[in-house]
Amino acid sequence: MASPALTFGRRLCWRPLCEIRRAPAVCIPTVHLHVTAATMQVSQKDFEKAQEQLKHLKKDPGNETKLKLYALFKQATEGPCNAPKPGMMDFVKKAKWDAWNSLGNLSQDDARQKYAELVSSLVSAEPAVQKEEASPEEGRHDGYETIIVTTKNNITKIMFNRPDKKNAINHKMYREIIRALQEAGKDDSTIAVITGNGDYYSSGNDLNNFTNVQPSEMKKMAEDGAVLLKEFVGVFIDFPKPLIAVVNGPAVGIPVTVLGLCDVIYASDRATFHTPFSQLGQSPEGCSSYLFPKIMGFAKANEFLLFNKKLTAAEACAQGLVTEVFPDSTFQKEVWARLEAYANLPKNSLAVSKQLLRSVEKEKLYAVNSEECEVLKERWLSDECINAIVNFFQKKAKL
Ligand SMILES: CCCCCC/C=C/C(=O)SCCNC(=O)CCNC(=O)[C@H](O)C(C)(C)COP(=O)(O)OP(=O)(O)OC[C@H]1O[C@@H](n2cnc3c(N)ncnc32)[C@H](O)[C@@H]1OP(=O)(O)O
């Protein structure tokens, strides 16, 4: 039952918004007779203006909102849903149909009005968080698409850069982080920093990594995933100089587990820490099955790793996972001032000291990493995991 469902994920890369954007003004039908000419003009003008504004939104409004926009647009231009109901397994079409159908007999005027109001609320909501400019930046390394890598003031900064996807880590991003860490380990910088662009640190493994997989390719997908994961965690284990995590916002899954392999972790008070592995039918990785009980004790690690307990930054700090928490309003300023001072310390002394602190554990960490990847390889083929991924995308597709 599970395999066909796995193929639908990427199709959630929505057409509705494009349809809405492309929808020409001529689609708009004649308005109802009870509306006066003046209101009719305003309403239609607002509707057209809203369509125009939608084209210029910087932030993707997300599937739920796109569904609402789609439904309201269809209602406004065609009236109540008149299309045949799609099949159960056609998740995207079904979600769109459900959304439109749920508007019942809402009048076309009201639909236009609601559409314009929704677009207006989206326009005024953006952009809440300052994002890194895509313009050339001092010390920027070339050749990365999913991360921004810069070296300045003896610090190599690796910034997750898929803010619209909450910095979810797709396969390309795993590979780019691996390369960036390998290069940062060898470059002239004294310390390296990992952080996120936008409101999230990272929402973890991109669940699309598991979609569009044919049944015959499932085993290979799991094997390749385990190889990539082992290499990814391996570069953290082997990183030769101080590695600092600047956790600017919520963190979910693998970016949390590898914090145990980072040397200092600074968090904004907006950050949260969550490892929903059992919820996803998966199991811990990033050496967290070994390091987290050491860091926070079994009692706390079990709740965190087994039962999906989400920690606030203050809780994570109290449990030893985080070094220090800063108010979000001064987070960047305070943290970077401190890091710049640290990066002026003698580079070689820092590197050998870090290696002394970590070397006793290395063989153990390699073994733990291998074992965790083996277990996950099996988990990814389990019904529990497949169903959890399907649930995630089904939830997204609902209004
Ligand atoms: C080589 C393989 C190695 C695998 C290693 C094993 C790793 C395990 C893990 O990391 S487990 C953790 C996996 N992550 C999650 O389960 C998080 C899933 N995401 C969410 O629950 C939510 O998106 C959220 C709580 C992070 C944020 O919620 P909200 O604020 O409501 O925002 P949206 O959900 O609308 O998100 C915006 C946009 O981003 C997409 N997105 C966010 N996170 C992920 C993700 N992990 N995978 C795929 N896509 C993600 C989300 O779908 C929205 O996209 P849209 O605008 O709808 O296209």
mmCIF file of C-alpha atoms in Angstrom, residues 2-349:
data_model
loop_
_atom_site.group_PDB
_atom_site.id
_atom_site.type_symbol
_atom_site.label_atom_id
_atom_site.label_comp_id
_atom_site.label_asym_id
_atom_site.label_seq_id
_atom_site.Cartn_x
_atom_site.Cartn_y
_atom_site.Cartn_z
ATOM 1 C CA ALA A 2 2.794 2.336 0.845
ATOM 2 C CA SER A 3 4.785 2.493 -2.333
ATOM 3 C CA PRO A 4 2.384 4.298 -4.672
ATOM 4 C CA ALA A 5 1.842 6.980 -2.068
ATOM 5 C CA LEU A 6 5.542 7.712 -2.093
ATOM 6 C CA THR A 7 5.394 8.952 -5.627
ATOM 7 C CA PHE A 8 3.135 11.897 -5.063
ATOM 8 C CA GLY A 9 5.320 14.123 -2.946
ATOM 9 C CA ARG A 10 7.037 16.368 -5.413
ATOM 10 C CA ARG A 11 3.863 17.066 -7.251
ATOM 11 C CA LEU A 12 3.038 19.187 -4.244
ATOM 12 C CA CYS A 13 5.387 21.691 -5.813
ATOM 13 C CA TRP A 14 2.236 23.476 -6.550
ATOM 14 C CA ARG A 15 0.614 24.495 -9.704
ATOM 15 C CA PRO A 16 -2.230 26.376 -7.961
ATOM 16 C CA LEU A 17 -0.177 29.504 -7.324
ATOM 17 C CA CYS A 18 1.054 29.526 -10.889
ATOM 18 C CA GLU A 19 -2.489 29.053 -12.101
ATOM 19 C CA ILE A 20 -3.622 31.887 -9.936
ATOM 20 C CA ARG A 21 -0.767 34.045 -11.116
ATOM 21 C CA ARG A 22 -1.391 33.280 -14.747
ATOM 22 C CA ALA A 23 -5.133 33.614 -14.512
ATOM 23 C CA PRO A 24 -6.046 36.440 -16.860
ATOM 24 C CA ALA A 25 -8.496 39.115 -15.832
ATOM 25 C CA VAL A 26 -10.816 38.004 -18.652
ATOM 26 C CA CYS A 27 -11.628 34.909 -16.563
ATOM 27 C CA ILE A 28 -13.674 37.045 -14.251
ATOM 28 C CA PRO A 29 -17.345 36.503 -14.967
ATOM 29 C CA THR A 30 -20.106 39.062 -15.001
ATOM 30 C CA VAL A 31 -21.056 40.007 -11.472
ATOM 31 C CA HIS A 32 -24.431 39.479 -9.885
ATOM 32 C CA LEU A 33 -27.221 41.856 -10.670
ATOM 33 C CA HIS A 34 -27.889 42.910 -7.093
ATOM 34 C CA VAL A 35 -24.493 44.587 -6.865
ATOM 35 C CA THR A 36 -24.406 48.226 -7.839
ATOM 36 C CA ALA A 37 -22.100 49.291 -10.633
ATOM 37 C CA ALA A 38 -19.873 51.204 -8.223
ATOM 38 C CA THR A 39 -19.332 48.277 -5.829
ATOM 39 C CA MET A 40 -18.910 45.953 -8.744
ATOM 40 C CA GLN A 41 -16.077 48.046 -10.132
ATOM 41 C CA VAL A 42 -14.300 48.360 -6.805
ATOM 42 C CA SER A 43 -14.650 44.679 -6.083
ATOM 43 C CA GLN A 44 -13.414 43.619 -9.487
ATOM 44 C CA LYS A 45 -10.593 46.149 -9.383
ATOM 45 C CA ASP A 46 -9.540 44.907 -5.959
ATOM 46 C CA PHE A 47 -9.656 41.379 -7.228
ATOM 47 C CA GLU A 48 -7.420 42.202 -10.182
ATOM 48 C CA LYS A 49 -5.097 44.201 -7.973
ATOM 49 C CA ALA A 50 -4.856 41.251 -5.587
ATOM 50 C CA GLN A 51 -3.887 38.957 -8.476
ATOM 51 C CA GLU A 52 -1.167 41.419 -9.417
ATOM 52 C CA GLN A 53 0.074 41.695 -5.817
ATOM 53 C CA LEU A 54 0.254 37.943 -5.551
ATOM 54 C CA LYS A 55 2.787 37.880 -8.373
ATOM 55 C CA HIS A 56 5.125 40.045 -6.338
ATOM 56 C CA LEU A 57 5.019 38.154 -3.047
ATOM 57 C CA LYS A 58 8.566 37.440 -1.946
ATOM 58 C CA LYS A 59 7.662 34.673 0.461
ATOM 59 C CA ASP A 60 5.961 31.527 -0.740
ATOM 60 C CA PRO A 61 2.707 31.534 1.280
ATOM 61 C CA GLY A 62 2.750 27.758 1.761
ATOM 62 C CA ASN A 63 0.431 25.054 0.526
ATOM 63 C CA GLU A 64 -2.441 25.721 2.901
ATOM 64 C CA THR A 65 -2.753 29.323 1.869
ATOM 65 C CA LYS A 66 -2.271 28.457 -1.790
ATOM 66 C CA LEU A 67 -5.150 26.036 -1.486
ATOM 67 C CA LYS A 68 -7.346 28.771 -0.004
ATOM 68 C CA LEU A 69 -6.329 31.151 -2.764
ATOM 69 C CA TYR A 70 -6.984 28.530 -5.387
ATOM 70 C CA ALA A 71 -10.428 27.752 -3.992
ATOM 71 C CA LEU A 72 -11.429 31.396 -3.693
ATOM 72 C CA PHE A 73 -10.187 32.159 -7.197
ATOM 73 C CA LYS A 74 -12.166 29.258 -8.683
ATOM 74 C CA GLN A 75 -15.254 30.269 -6.705
ATOM 75 C CA ALA A 76 -14.873 33.892 -7.743
ATOM 76 C CA THR A 77 -14.407 33.112 -11.410
ATOM 77 C CA GLU A 78 -16.491 29.945 -11.921
ATOM 78 C CA GLY A 79 -18.900 29.826 -8.995
ATOM 79 C CA PRO A 80 -19.537 26.764 -6.798
ATOM 80 C CA CYS A 81 -17.459 23.672 -7.441
ATOM 81 C CA ASN A 82 -18.781 21.830 -10.480
ATOM 82 C CA ALA A 83 -15.851 19.509 -11.264
ATOM 83 C CA PRO A 84 -16.023 15.730 -10.708
ATOM 84 C CA LYS A 85 -14.428 14.567 -7.456
ATOM 85 C CA PRO A 86 -10.864 13.220 -8.078
ATOM 86 C CA GLY A 87 -9.819 9.767 -6.812
ATOM 87 C CA MET A 88 -8.589 9.270 -3.223
ATOM 88 C CA MET A 89 -4.976 8.656 -4.262
ATOM 89 C CA ASP A 90 -4.742 11.808 -6.337
ATOM 90 C CA PHE A 91 -3.852 13.838 -3.261
ATOM 91 C CA VAL A 92 -3.141 17.169 -4.861
ATOM 92 C CA LYS A 93 -6.171 17.276 -7.139
ATOM 93 C CA LYS A 94 -8.314 15.980 -4.298
ATOM 94 C CA ALA A 95 -7.042 18.657 -1.894
ATOM 95 C CA LYS A 96 -7.780 21.354 -4.479
ATOM 96 C CA TRP A 97 -11.214 19.956 -5.183
ATOM 97 C CA ASP A 98 -11.973 19.678 -1.432
ATOM 98 C CA ALA A 99 -10.884 23.261 -0.919
ATOM 99 C CA TRP A 100 -13.082 24.586 -3.706
ATOM 100 C CA ASN A 101 -16.003 22.356 -2.772
ATOM 101 C CA SER A 102 -15.782 23.455 0.881
ATOM 102 C CA LEU A 103 -16.781 26.970 -0.192
ATOM 103 C CA GLY A 104 -20.277 25.671 -0.943
ATOM 104 C CA ASN A 105 -22.558 28.389 -2.257
ATOM 105 C CA LEU A 106 -20.361 31.331 -1.308
ATOM 106 C CA SER A 107 -21.205 34.060 -3.779
ATOM 107 C CA GLN A 108 -18.688 35.111 -6.396
ATOM 108 C CA ASP A 109 -18.597 38.632 -4.965
ATOM 109 C CA ASP A 110 -17.828 37.314 -1.494
ATOM 110 C CA ALA A 111 -15.178 34.970 -2.899
ATOM 111 C CA ARG A 112 -13.508 37.903 -4.700
ATOM 112 C CA GLN A 113 -13.648 39.927 -1.512
ATOM 113 C CA LYS A 114 -12.140 37.144 0.598
ATOM 114 C CA TYR A 115 -9.476 36.507 -2.021
ATOM 115 C CA ALA A 116 -8.464 40.178 -1.964
ATOM 116 C CA GLU A 117 -8.438 40.214 1.847
ATOM 117 C CA LEU A 118 -6.272 37.115 2.006
ATOM 118 C CA VAL A 119 -3.757 38.526 -0.473
ATOM 119 C CA SER A 120 -3.707 41.783 1.439
ATOM 120 C CA SER A 121 -2.930 39.949 4.691
ATOM 121 C CA LEU A 122 -0.067 38.121 2.925
ATOM 122 C CA VAL A 123 1.339 41.352 1.569
ATOM 123 C CA SER A 124 1.319 43.037 4.957
ATOM 124 C CA ALA A 125 2.862 39.992 6.639
ATOM 125 C CA GLU A 126 6.037 39.975 4.625
ATOM 126 C CA PRO A 127 8.927 39.952 5.067
ATOM 127 C CA ALA A 128 8.980 39.412 8.867
ATOM 128 C CA VAL A 129 12.562 38.223 9.078
ATOM 129 C CA GLN A 130 15.601 39.847 7.584
ATOM 130 C CA LYS A 131 17.139 37.467 5.120
ATOM 131 C CA GLU A 132 20.704 37.457 3.921
ATOM 132 C CA GLU A 133 21.068 39.411 0.694
ATOM 133 C CA ALA A 134 21.814 37.345 -2.342
ATOM 134 C CA SER A 135 24.132 40.133 -3.506
ATOM 135 C CA PRO A 136 27.878 39.543 -3.569
ATOM 136 C CA GLU A 137 29.267 39.417 -0.065
ATOM 137 C CA GLU A 138 32.799 39.844 1.184
ATOM 138 C CA GLY A 139 34.646 36.541 1.374
ATOM 139 C CA ARG A 140 31.833 34.576 -0.230
ATOM 140 C CA HIS A 141 32.740 31.154 -1.607
ATOM 141 C CA ASP A 142 31.435 30.282 -5.065
ATOM 142 C CA GLY A 143 29.629 27.192 -6.222
ATOM 143 C CA TYR A 144 26.965 26.637 -3.546
ATOM 144 C CA GLU A 145 23.226 26.760 -4.129
ATOM 145 C CA THR A 146 21.633 25.612 -0.900
ATOM 146 C CA ILE A 147 24.037 27.200 1.556
ATOM 147 C CA ILE A 148 25.953 30.460 1.783
ATOM 148 C CA VAL A 149 29.599 30.063 2.711
ATOM 149 C CA THR A 150 31.747 33.045 3.658
ATOM 150 C CA THR A 151 35.119 33.525 5.282
ATOM 151 C CA LYS A 152 35.737 36.789 7.131
ATOM 152 C CA ASN A 153 37.607 37.783 10.308
ATOM 153 C CA ASN A 154 39.085 34.250 10.604
ATOM 154 C CA ILE A 155 35.622 32.705 10.683
ATOM 155 C CA THR A 156 34.147 30.458 8.006
ATOM 156 C CA LYS A 157 30.390 30.717 8.204
ATOM 157 C CA ILE A 158 28.188 28.036 6.663
ATOM 158 C CA MET A 159 24.618 29.234 6.458
ATOM 159 C CA PHE A 160 21.699 26.965 5.536
ATOM 160 C CA ASN A 161 19.924 28.874 2.796
ATOM 161 C CA ARG A 162 16.514 27.450 1.970
ATOM 162 C CA PRO A 163 14.552 29.820 4.224
ATOM 163 C CA ASP A 164 11.251 29.269 2.401
ATOM 164 C CA LYS A 165 11.524 25.567 3.209
ATOM 165 C CA LYS A 166 12.597 26.295 6.789
ATOM 166 C CA ASN A 167 16.096 25.232 5.706
ATOM 167 C CA ALA A 168 15.042 21.615 5.214
ATOM 168 C CA ILE A 169 18.078 19.620 4.109
ATOM 169 C CA ASN A 170 17.702 18.039 0.679
ATOM 170 C CA HIS A 171 20.274 15.741 -0.892
ATOM 171 C CA LYS A 172 22.077 18.597 -2.610
ATOM 172 C CA MET A 173 22.320 20.464 0.663
ATOM 173 C CA TYR A 174 23.783 17.426 2.491
ATOM 174 C CA ARG A 175 26.459 17.233 -0.192
ATOM 175 C CA GLU A 176 27.154 20.958 -0.116
ATOM 176 C CA ILE A 177 27.465 20.979 3.681
ATOM 177 C CA ILE A 178 29.876 18.047 3.487
ATOM 178 C CA ARG A 179 32.010 19.914 0.937
ATOM 179 C CA ALA A 180 31.854 23.191 2.865
ATOM 180 C CA LEU A 181 32.939 21.516 6.104
ATOM 181 C CA GLN A 182 35.773 19.663 4.377
ATOM 182 C CA GLU A 183 37.000 22.939 2.873
ATOM 183 C CA ALA A 184 36.518 24.890 6.113
ATOM 184 C CA GLY A 185 38.579 22.250 7.930
ATOM 185 C CA LYS A 186 41.500 23.036 5.634
ATOM 186 C CA ASP A 187 41.145 26.784 5.065
ATOM 187 C CA ASP A 188 42.838 29.599 6.989
ATOM 188 C CA SER A 189 39.952 30.263 9.318
ATOM 189 C CA THR A 190 40.340 29.746 13.057
ATOM 190 C CA ILE A 191 36.792 28.607 13.733
ATOM 191 C CA ALA A 192 33.790 27.538 11.669
ATOM 192 C CA VAL A 193 30.191 28.456 12.314
ATOM 193 C CA ILE A 194 26.961 26.810 11.197
ATOM 194 C CA THR A 195 23.755 28.826 11.183
ATOM 195 C CA GLY A 196 20.459 29.248 9.335
ATOM 196 C CA ASN A 197 19.039 31.984 7.110
ATOM 197 C CA GLY A 198 15.501 33.190 7.900
ATOM 198 C CA ASP A 199 13.308 32.271 10.833
ATOM 199 C CA TYR A 200 14.401 28.627 11.220
ATOM 200 C CA TYR A 201 17.778 27.117 12.008
ATOM 201 C CA SER A 202 16.653 24.030 10.081
ATOM 202 C CA SER A 203 13.614 21.782 9.880
ATOM 203 C CA GLY A 204 15.842 18.765 9.311
ATOM 204 C CA ASN A 205 15.793 16.158 6.638
ATOM 205 C CA ASP A 206 13.756 17.308 3.635
ATOM 206 C CA LEU A 207 10.936 14.792 3.599
ATOM 207 C CA ASN A 208 10.871 15.071 -0.194
ATOM 208 C CA ASN A 209 14.096 13.054 -0.058
ATOM 209 C CA PHE A 210 11.784 10.075 0.388
ATOM 210 C CA THR A 211 9.308 10.868 -2.357
ATOM 211 C CA ASN A 212 9.161 10.116 -6.066
ATOM 212 C CA VAL A 213 10.728 6.738 -5.377
ATOM 213 C CA GLN A 214 9.496 3.796 -7.414
ATOM 214 C CA PRO A 215 8.850 0.571 -5.444
ATOM 215 C CA SER A 216 11.749 -1.128 -7.238
ATOM 216 C CA GLU A 217 14.101 1.682 -6.147
ATOM 217 C CA MET A 218 13.170 1.761 -2.455
ATOM 218 C CA LYS A 219 16.027 -0.432 -1.300
ATOM 219 C CA LYS A 220 18.564 1.562 -3.283
ATOM 220 C CA MET A 221 17.109 4.812 -1.943
ATOM 221 C CA ALA A 222 17.640 3.530 1.619
ATOM 222 C CA GLU A 223 21.159 2.303 0.893
ATOM 223 C CA ASP A 224 22.210 5.537 -0.804
ATOM 224 C CA GLY A 225 20.607 7.549 2.010
ATOM 225 C CA ALA A 226 22.581 5.634 4.620
ATOM 226 C CA VAL A 227 25.856 6.205 2.733
ATOM 227 C CA LEU A 228 25.159 9.927 2.446
ATOM 228 C CA LEU A 229 24.122 10.214 6.089
ATOM 229 C CA LYS A 230 27.229 8.366 7.287
ATOM 230 C CA GLU A 231 29.474 10.693 5.301
ATOM 231 C CA PHE A 232 27.552 13.756 6.520
ATOM 232 C CA VAL A 233 27.872 12.819 10.193
ATOM 233 C CA GLY A 234 31.459 11.706 9.563
ATOM 234 C CA VAL A 235 32.573 15.220 8.580
ATOM 235 C CA PHE A 236 31.240 16.532 11.893
ATOM 236 C CA ILE A 237 33.104 13.790 13.816
ATOM 237 C CA ASP A 238 36.328 14.592 11.964
ATOM 238 C CA PHE A 239 36.067 18.371 11.914
ATOM 239 C CA PRO A 240 39.526 19.534 13.018
ATOM 240 C CA LYS A 241 38.883 23.013 14.458
ATOM 241 C CA PRO A 242 36.277 24.529 16.787
ATOM 242 C CA LEU A 243 32.825 24.228 15.261
ATOM 243 C CA ILE A 244 30.176 26.574 16.600
ATOM 244 C CA ALA A 245 26.434 26.256 16.007
ATOM 245 C CA VAL A 246 24.586 29.584 16.004
ATOM 246 C CA VAL A 247 21.019 28.362 16.379
ATOM 247 C CA ASN A 248 18.946 31.320 15.171
ATOM 248 C CA GLY A 249 15.531 29.608 15.407
ATOM 249 C CA PRO A 250 13.738 26.277 15.709
ATOM 250 C CA ALA A 251 15.696 23.139 14.889
ATOM 251 C CA VAL A 252 14.186 19.758 14.040
ATOM 252 C CA GLY A 253 15.819 16.358 13.528
ATOM 253 C CA ILE A 254 19.326 15.967 12.153
ATOM 254 C CA PRO A 255 20.506 19.573 12.720
ATOM 255 C CA VAL A 256 19.706 18.958 16.383
ATOM 256 C CA THR A 257 21.432 15.594 16.675
ATOM 257 C CA VAL A 258 24.710 16.818 15.182
ATOM 258 C CA LEU A 259 24.811 19.555 17.820
ATOM 259 C CA GLY A 260 26.378 16.901 20.047
ATOM 260 C CA LEU A 261 29.310 16.912 17.610
ATOM 261 C CA CYS A 262 29.629 20.718 17.629
ATOM 262 C CA ASP A 263 31.874 22.345 20.215
ATOM 263 C CA VAL A 264 29.858 25.370 21.300
ATOM 264 C CA ILE A 265 26.165 25.982 20.754
ATOM 265 C CA TYR A 266 24.668 29.457 21.035
ATOM 266 C CA ALA A 267 20.898 29.727 20.738
ATOM 267 C CA SER A 268 18.395 32.508 20.332
ATOM 268 C CA ASP A 269 15.600 32.352 22.896
ATOM 269 C CA ARG A 270 13.318 31.776 19.898
ATOM 270 C CA ALA A 271 15.037 28.473 19.142
ATOM 271 C CA THR A 272 13.431 25.146 19.986
ATOM 272 C CA PHE A 273 14.925 21.667 19.747
ATOM 273 C CA HIS A 274 12.890 18.734 18.535
ATOM 274 C CA THR A 275 13.766 15.215 17.370
ATOM 275 C CA PRO A 276 10.442 13.645 16.300
ATOM 276 C CA PHE A 277 12.000 10.332 15.273
ATOM 277 C CA SER A 278 9.352 7.950 16.604
ATOM 278 C CA GLN A 279 6.650 10.205 15.193
ATOM 279 C CA LEU A 280 8.324 9.656 11.802
ATOM 280 C CA GLY A 281 8.873 5.925 12.331
ATOM 281 C CA GLN A 282 12.620 6.611 12.309
ATOM 282 C CA SER A 283 15.475 6.398 14.825
ATOM 283 C CA PRO A 284 18.174 8.756 16.125
ATOM 284 C CA GLU A 285 21.247 9.635 14.110
ATOM 285 C CA GLY A 286 24.170 12.075 14.319
ATOM 286 C CA CYS A 287 25.667 9.938 17.166
ATOM 287 C CA SER A 288 22.897 11.282 19.393
ATOM 288 C CA SER A 289 22.008 7.776 20.636
ATOM 289 C CA TYR A 290 25.410 7.784 22.329
ATOM 290 C CA LEU A 291 26.156 11.474 22.951
ATOM 291 C CA PHE A 292 22.785 12.760 24.165
ATOM 292 C CA PRO A 293 22.554 10.426 27.183
ATOM 293 C CA LYS A 294 26.136 11.493 28.000
ATOM 294 C CA ILE A 295 25.219 15.151 27.667
ATOM 295 C CA MET A 296 21.830 15.237 29.397
ATOM 296 C CA GLY A 297 21.569 11.909 31.188
ATOM 297 C CA PHE A 298 19.386 8.986 30.129
ATOM 298 C CA ALA A 299 16.240 10.259 31.827
ATOM 299 C CA LYS A 300 16.144 13.451 29.791
ATOM 300 C CA ALA A 301 17.649 11.988 26.594
ATOM 301 C CA ASN A 302 15.008 9.269 26.517
ATOM 302 C CA GLU A 303 12.149 11.711 26.675
ATOM 303 C CA PHE A 304 13.831 13.775 23.976
ATOM 304 C CA LEU A 305 14.900 11.011 21.576
ATOM 305 C CA LEU A 306 12.154 8.449 22.169
ATOM 306 C CA PHE A 307 9.101 10.516 22.927
ATOM 307 C CA ASN A 308 9.585 13.568 20.694
ATOM 308 C CA LYS A 309 9.664 16.054 23.564
ATOM 309 C CA LYS A 310 10.335 19.526 22.200
ATOM 310 C CA LEU A 311 12.769 21.604 24.288
ATOM 311 C CA THR A 312 12.862 25.355 24.576
ATOM 312 C CA ALA A 313 16.267 26.982 24.281
ATOM 313 C CA ALA A 314 16.322 27.491 28.057
ATOM 314 C CA GLU A 315 15.546 23.805 28.675
ATOM 315 C CA ALA A 316 18.163 22.683 26.166
ATOM 316 C CA CYS A 317 20.669 24.912 27.937
ATOM 317 C CA ALA A 318 19.721 23.567 31.372
ATOM 318 C CA GLN A 319 20.258 20.049 29.998
ATOM 319 C CA GLY A 320 23.705 20.838 28.634
ATOM 320 C CA LEU A 321 22.876 20.651 24.932
ATOM 321 C CA VAL A 322 23.212 24.414 24.493
ATOM 322 C CA THR A 323 26.094 26.545 25.762
ATOM 323 C CA GLU A 324 24.226 29.821 26.195
ATOM 324 C CA VAL A 325 20.907 31.406 25.261
ATOM 325 C CA PHE A 326 20.595 35.031 24.101
ATOM 326 C CA PRO A 327 17.538 37.253 23.659
ATOM 327 C CA ASP A 328 16.549 37.125 20.011
ATOM 328 C CA SER A 329 16.669 40.925 19.738
ATOM 329 C CA THR A 330 20.410 41.009 20.460
ATOM 330 C CA PHE A 331 21.320 37.474 19.426
ATOM 331 C CA GLN A 332 23.273 38.163 16.231
ATOM 332 C CA LYS A 333 25.095 41.176 17.637
ATOM 333 C CA GLU A 334 26.171 39.532 20.879
ATOM 334 C CA VAL A 335 27.088 36.191 19.374
ATOM 335 C CA TRP A 336 29.127 37.563 16.483
ATOM 336 C CA ALA A 337 31.009 39.982 18.726
ATOM 337 C CA ARG A 338 31.960 37.061 20.903
ATOM 338 C CA LEU A 339 32.899 34.817 17.989
ATOM 339 C CA GLU A 340 35.062 37.490 16.428
ATOM 340 C CA ALA A 341 36.994 37.756 19.692
ATOM 341 C CA TYR A 342 37.389 33.948 19.886
ATOM 342 C CA ALA A 343 38.564 33.839 16.283
ATOM 343 C CA ASN A 344 41.512 36.067 17.216
ATOM 344 C CA LEU A 345 42.889 33.444 19.574
ATOM 345 C CA PRO A 346 45.866 31.375 18.362
ATOM 346 C CA LYS A 347 44.549 29.121 15.636
ATOM 347 C CA ASN A 348 46.830 26.108 16.088
ATOM 348 C CA SER A 349 46.406 26.045 19.835
#
